[in-house]
XYZ file of C-alpha atoms in Angstrom:
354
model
C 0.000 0.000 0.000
C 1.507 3.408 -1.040
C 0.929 6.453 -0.887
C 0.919 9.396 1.656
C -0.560 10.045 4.990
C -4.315 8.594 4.342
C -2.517 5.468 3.723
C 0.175 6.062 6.519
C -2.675 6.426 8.928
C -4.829 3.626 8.021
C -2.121 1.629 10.326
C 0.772 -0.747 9.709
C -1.862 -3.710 9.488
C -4.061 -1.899 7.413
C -6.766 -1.740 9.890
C -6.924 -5.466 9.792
C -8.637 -5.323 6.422
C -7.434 -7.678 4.689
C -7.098 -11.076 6.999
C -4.674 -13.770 5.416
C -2.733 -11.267 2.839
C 0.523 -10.057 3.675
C 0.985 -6.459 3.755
C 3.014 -3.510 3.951
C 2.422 0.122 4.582
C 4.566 2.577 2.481
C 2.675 5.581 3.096
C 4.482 8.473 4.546
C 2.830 11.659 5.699
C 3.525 14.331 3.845
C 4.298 12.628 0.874
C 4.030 13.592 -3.187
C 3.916 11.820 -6.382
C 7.960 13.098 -6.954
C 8.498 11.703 -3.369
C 7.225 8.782 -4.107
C 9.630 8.397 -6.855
C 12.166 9.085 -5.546
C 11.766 6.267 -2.839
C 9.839 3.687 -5.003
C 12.964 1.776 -5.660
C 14.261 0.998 -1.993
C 11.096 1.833 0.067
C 8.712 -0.769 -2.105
C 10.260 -2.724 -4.935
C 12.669 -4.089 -3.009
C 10.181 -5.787 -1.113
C 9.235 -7.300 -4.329
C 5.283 -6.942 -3.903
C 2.706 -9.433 -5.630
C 0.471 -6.477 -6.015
C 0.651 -2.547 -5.406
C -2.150 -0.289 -3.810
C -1.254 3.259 -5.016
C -3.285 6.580 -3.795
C -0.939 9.508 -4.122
C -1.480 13.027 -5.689
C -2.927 15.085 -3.224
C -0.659 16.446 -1.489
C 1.194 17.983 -4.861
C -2.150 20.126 -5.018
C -1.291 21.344 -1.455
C 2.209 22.825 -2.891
C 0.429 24.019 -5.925
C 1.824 21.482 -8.251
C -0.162 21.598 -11.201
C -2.272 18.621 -12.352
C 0.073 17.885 -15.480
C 3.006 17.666 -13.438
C 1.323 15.266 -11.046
C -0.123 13.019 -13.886
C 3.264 12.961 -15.466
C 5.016 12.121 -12.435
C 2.661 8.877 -12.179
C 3.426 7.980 -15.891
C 7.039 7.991 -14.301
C 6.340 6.112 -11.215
C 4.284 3.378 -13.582
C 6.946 3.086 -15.799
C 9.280 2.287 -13.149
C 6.690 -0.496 -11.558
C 6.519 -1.762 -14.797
C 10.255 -2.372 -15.714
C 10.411 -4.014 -12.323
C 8.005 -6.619 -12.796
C 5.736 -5.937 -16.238
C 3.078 -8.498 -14.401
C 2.540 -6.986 -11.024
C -0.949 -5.718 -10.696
C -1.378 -1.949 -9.859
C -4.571 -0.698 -8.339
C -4.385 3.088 -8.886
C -6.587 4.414 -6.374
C -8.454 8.096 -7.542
C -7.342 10.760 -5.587
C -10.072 11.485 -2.903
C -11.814 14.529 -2.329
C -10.848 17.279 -0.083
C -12.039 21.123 -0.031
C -10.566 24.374 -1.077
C -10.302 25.373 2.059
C -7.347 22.596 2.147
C -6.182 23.997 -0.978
C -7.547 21.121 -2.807
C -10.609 22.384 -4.607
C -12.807 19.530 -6.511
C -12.165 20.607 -9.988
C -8.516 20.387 -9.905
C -8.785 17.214 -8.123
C -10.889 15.983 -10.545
C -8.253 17.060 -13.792
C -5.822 15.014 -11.734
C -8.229 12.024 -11.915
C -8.856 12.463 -15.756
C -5.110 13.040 -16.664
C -4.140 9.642 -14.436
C -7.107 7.544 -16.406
C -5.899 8.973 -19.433
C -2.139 8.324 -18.273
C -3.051 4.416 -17.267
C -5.990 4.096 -20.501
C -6.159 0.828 -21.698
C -3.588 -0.943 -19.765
C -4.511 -4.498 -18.436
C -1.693 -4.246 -15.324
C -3.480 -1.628 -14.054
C -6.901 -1.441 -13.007
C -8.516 2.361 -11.901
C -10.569 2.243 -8.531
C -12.863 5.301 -8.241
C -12.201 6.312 -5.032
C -12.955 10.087 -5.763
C -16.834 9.312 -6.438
C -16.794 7.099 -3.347
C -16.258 10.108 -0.983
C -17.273 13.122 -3.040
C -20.655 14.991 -2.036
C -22.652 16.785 -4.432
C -20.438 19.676 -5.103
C -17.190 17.088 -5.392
C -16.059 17.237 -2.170
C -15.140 15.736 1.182
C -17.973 14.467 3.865
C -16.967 15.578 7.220
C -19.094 12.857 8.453
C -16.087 10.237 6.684
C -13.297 12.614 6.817
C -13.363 15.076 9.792
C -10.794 17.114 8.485
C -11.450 17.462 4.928
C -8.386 15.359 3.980
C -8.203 12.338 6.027
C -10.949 9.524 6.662
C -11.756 8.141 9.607
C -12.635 4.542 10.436
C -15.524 4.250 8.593
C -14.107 5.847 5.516
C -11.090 3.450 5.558
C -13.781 0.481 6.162
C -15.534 2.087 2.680
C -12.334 2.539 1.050
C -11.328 -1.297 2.218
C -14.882 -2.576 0.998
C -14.034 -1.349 -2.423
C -10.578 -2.983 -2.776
C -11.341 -5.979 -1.609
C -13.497 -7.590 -5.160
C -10.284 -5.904 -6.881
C -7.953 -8.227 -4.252
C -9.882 -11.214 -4.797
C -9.697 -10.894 -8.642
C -6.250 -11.157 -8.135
C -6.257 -13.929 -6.170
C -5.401 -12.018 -2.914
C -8.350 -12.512 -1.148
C -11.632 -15.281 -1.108
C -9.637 -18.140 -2.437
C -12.155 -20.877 -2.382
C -15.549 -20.756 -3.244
C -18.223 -20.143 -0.533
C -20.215 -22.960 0.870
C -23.887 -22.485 -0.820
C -26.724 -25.301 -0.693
C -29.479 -24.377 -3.190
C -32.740 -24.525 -2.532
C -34.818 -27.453 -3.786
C -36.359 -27.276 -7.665
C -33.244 -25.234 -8.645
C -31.043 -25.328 -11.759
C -27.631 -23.132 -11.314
C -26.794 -22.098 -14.386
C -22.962 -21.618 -13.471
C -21.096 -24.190 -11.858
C -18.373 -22.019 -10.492
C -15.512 -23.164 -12.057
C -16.052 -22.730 -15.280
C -18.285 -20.772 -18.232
C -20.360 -24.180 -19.121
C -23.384 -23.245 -20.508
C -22.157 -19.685 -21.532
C -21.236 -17.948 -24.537
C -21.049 -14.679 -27.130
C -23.866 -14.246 -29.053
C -24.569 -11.548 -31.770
C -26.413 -8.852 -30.450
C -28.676 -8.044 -33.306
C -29.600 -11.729 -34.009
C -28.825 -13.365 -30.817
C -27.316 -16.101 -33.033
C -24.619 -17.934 -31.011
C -21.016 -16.754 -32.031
C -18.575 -18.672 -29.252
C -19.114 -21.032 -26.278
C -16.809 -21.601 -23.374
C -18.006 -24.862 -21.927
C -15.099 -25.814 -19.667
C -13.099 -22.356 -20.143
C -12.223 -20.521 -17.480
C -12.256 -17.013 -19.365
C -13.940 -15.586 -22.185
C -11.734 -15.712 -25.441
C -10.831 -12.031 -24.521
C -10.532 -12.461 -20.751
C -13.540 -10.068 -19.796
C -16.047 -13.075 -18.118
C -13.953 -15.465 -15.612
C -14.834 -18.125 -13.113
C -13.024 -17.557 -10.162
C -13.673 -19.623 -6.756
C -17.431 -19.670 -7.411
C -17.698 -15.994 -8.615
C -18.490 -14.832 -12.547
C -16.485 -11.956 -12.615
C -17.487 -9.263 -15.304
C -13.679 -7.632 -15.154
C -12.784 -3.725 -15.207
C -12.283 -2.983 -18.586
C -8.933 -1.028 -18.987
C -10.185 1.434 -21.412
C -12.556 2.583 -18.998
C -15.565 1.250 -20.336
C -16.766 -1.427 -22.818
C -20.555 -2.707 -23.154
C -20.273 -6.682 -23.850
C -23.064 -9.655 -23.100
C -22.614 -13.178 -21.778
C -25.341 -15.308 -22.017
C -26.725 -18.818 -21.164
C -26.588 -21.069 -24.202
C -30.115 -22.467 -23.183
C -33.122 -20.141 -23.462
C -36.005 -19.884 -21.144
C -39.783 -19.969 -22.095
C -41.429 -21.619 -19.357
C -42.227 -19.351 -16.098
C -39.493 -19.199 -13.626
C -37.596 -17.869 -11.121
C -34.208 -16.336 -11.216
C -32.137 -15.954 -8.196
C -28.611 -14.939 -8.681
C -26.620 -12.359 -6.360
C -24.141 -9.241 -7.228
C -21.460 -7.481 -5.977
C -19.947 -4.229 -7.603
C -17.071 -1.915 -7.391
C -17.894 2.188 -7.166
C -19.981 3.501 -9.503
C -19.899 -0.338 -11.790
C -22.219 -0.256 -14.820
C -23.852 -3.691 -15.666
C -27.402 -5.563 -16.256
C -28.702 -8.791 -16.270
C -31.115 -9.206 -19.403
C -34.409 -11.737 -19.027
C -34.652 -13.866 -22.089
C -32.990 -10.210 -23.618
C -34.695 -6.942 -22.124
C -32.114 -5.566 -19.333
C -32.791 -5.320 -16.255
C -29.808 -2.540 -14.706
C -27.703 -4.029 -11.823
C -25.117 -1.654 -10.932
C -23.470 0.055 -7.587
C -26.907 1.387 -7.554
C -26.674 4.051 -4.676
C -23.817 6.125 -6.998
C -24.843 4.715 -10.451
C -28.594 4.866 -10.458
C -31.045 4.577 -11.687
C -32.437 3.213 -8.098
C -30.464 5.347 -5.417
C -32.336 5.457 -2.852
C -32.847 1.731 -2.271
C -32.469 1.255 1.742
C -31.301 -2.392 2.059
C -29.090 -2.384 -1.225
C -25.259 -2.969 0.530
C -22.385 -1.206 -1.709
C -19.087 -3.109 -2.142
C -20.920 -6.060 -1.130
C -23.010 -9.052 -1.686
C -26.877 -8.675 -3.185
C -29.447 -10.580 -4.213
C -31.612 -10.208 -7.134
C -34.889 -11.984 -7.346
C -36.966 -12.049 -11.097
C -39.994 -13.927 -10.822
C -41.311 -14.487 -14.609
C -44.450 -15.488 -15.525
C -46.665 -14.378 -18.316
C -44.398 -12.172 -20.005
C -43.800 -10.239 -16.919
C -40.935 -10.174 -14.391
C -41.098 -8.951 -10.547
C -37.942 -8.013 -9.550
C -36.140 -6.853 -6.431
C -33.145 -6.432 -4.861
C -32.904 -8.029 -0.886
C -36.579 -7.253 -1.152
C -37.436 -4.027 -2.415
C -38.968 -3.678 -5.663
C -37.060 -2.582 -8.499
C -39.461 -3.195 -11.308
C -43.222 -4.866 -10.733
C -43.881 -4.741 -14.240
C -40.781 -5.487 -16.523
C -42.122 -7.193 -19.469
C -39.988 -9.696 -21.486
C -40.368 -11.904 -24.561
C -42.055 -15.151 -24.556
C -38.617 -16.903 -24.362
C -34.783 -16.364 -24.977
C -31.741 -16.667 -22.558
C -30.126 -14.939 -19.524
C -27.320 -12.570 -20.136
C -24.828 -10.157 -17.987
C -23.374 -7.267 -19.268
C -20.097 -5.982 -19.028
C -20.011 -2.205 -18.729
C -17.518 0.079 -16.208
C -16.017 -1.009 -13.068
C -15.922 -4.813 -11.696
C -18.944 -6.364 -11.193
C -18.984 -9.898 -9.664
C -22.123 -12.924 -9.694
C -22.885 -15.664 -7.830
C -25.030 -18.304 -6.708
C -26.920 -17.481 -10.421
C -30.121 -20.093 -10.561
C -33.539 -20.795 -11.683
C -36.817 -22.810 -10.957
C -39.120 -22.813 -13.667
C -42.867 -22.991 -12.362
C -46.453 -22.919 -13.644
């Protein structure tokens, strides 16, 4: 974990976040993206790290440094991760909000935040956590209620900023190793086994006609859908965003019921389409369109419920009512879309009734 004082203070176990993974704190108070250059080679790489949390940047607005100097000292600092190990897997962590009063006002902040995505677009080693939206308020910036000061959080904003990482950690392979234990109810098909993409595939999205398969793959053919320790992880794209569909190779024209349950990173874009009208299932309480849902839990595990029957699905999410009227074809498949951010399924089944 690198970075400056927000990291420094989150504690030389990291709060006890992340149970079973080895870490290390490299945050120093204080610090700036050309500080952190300048120590990257002794203070961290020599430590030879498996993976590499980086938040860094603010500070640099507190001496004035303009954004373009900051982004283009983290082009530096990635280059020199990079010719270290070209496989180590960087989460680049937005640079959170703060106030003017700090001398950190939320436009500049945000440039930084464009110029770094810009700086990082497109490459798979590195994968861009939105940690600004996390935090921001309305006009972009800090919560006193999460960070008292206007530039550090407190526990419950390094709990928030943990509860984000942690999908990202256990994409990796850092964290939830082996697959949950999960008994499903009686008069249930799952649809994914958890170790694999049986009973998956591409399909054209005009004609719906089947265009690849991945019955005992792991992965996609481009790496986007993976099984992973019982999860069906919809990967961050690392050009930011890119709309794709997996779907079930078997289609659906009896009644049933579709249970399956979610987990996204901040602000994730995706859907999960009923026999091919989508239904959105995103990090709903930052990326809409239901915001205000009281039992929805960001960062962490959800359950969506679709009860079909007669061309029309109920559906909710732990309970409250998303749609009680989403109409859908008289057959076709089940899909999930790939949008922004991570977004993560599990326990996906169905019980057709009468």
């Amino acid at each position: 974990f690198l970075g400056d004082s927000i990291t420094q203070g989150w504690g030389e176990k990291m709060g006890g976040s992340f149970a079973g993974v080895k870490v290390a704190n490299r945050g120093i108070s204080g610090d700036t993206t050309r500080g952190v250059l300048i120590r990257l080679k002794e203070d961290v790489l020599s430590l030879k790290p498996s993976g590499i949390v980086l938040l860094i940047g603010t500070n640099d607005l507190g001496e004035k440094a303009a954004p373009e100097v900051i982004a283009g000292n983290l082009k530096l600092i990635i280059a020199a991760i990079k010719k270290h190990n070209a496989k180590t897997p960087i989460f680049l962590c937005n640079v959170m909000p703060s106030s003017a009063s700090k001398n950190r006002p939320a436009a500049q902040i945000k440039k930084i935040n464009q110029l770094y995505f810009a700086a990082v677009k497109g490459d798979a080693q590195i994968t861009v956590l939105d940690t600004w939206r996390l935090f921001a308020d309305a006009k972009g910036d800090a919560k006193k209620a999460e960070f008292p000061d206007l530039l550090h959080p407190n526990k419950g904003g390094y709990a928030k900023w943990a509860a984000a990482l942690r999908p990202l950690l256990a994409t990796n392979g850092f964290l939830e190793t082996e697959a949950d234990a999960f008994k499903m109810e009686s008069g249930f098909v799952s649809l994914f086994n958890g170790k694999d993409l049986t009973g998956w595939g591409f399909r054209n999205q005009k004609t719906q006609k089947k265009t690849a398969t991945f019955d005992g793959k792991t992965a996609s053919n481009d790496g986007r859908y993976r099984a992973i320790n019982g999860r069906l992880v919809v990967t961050t794209p690392p050009e930011g965003r890119r709309v794709q569909q997996l779907w079930t190779t078997r289609e659906f024209p009896k009644n049933f019921i579709l249970k399956l349950e979610f987990r996204a990173t901040p602000n994730a874009d995706s859907g999960v389409f009923i026999r091919r009208p989508q239904l959105q299932c995103r990090d709903y309480v930052l990326a809409g369109p239901w915001k205000n849902l009281k039992k929805y839990k960001p960062q962490q595990w959800n359950e969506i419920v679709a009860v079909v029957k007669n061309g029309v699905a109920h559906c909710t999410c732990n309970g409250e009512v998303l749609d009680a009227n989403f109409k859908v074809p008289a057959s076709g498949p089940i899909g999930l879309e790939g949008d922004r951010g991570q977004m993560e399924y599990r326990r996906i089944r169905v019980k057709e009734v009468d």
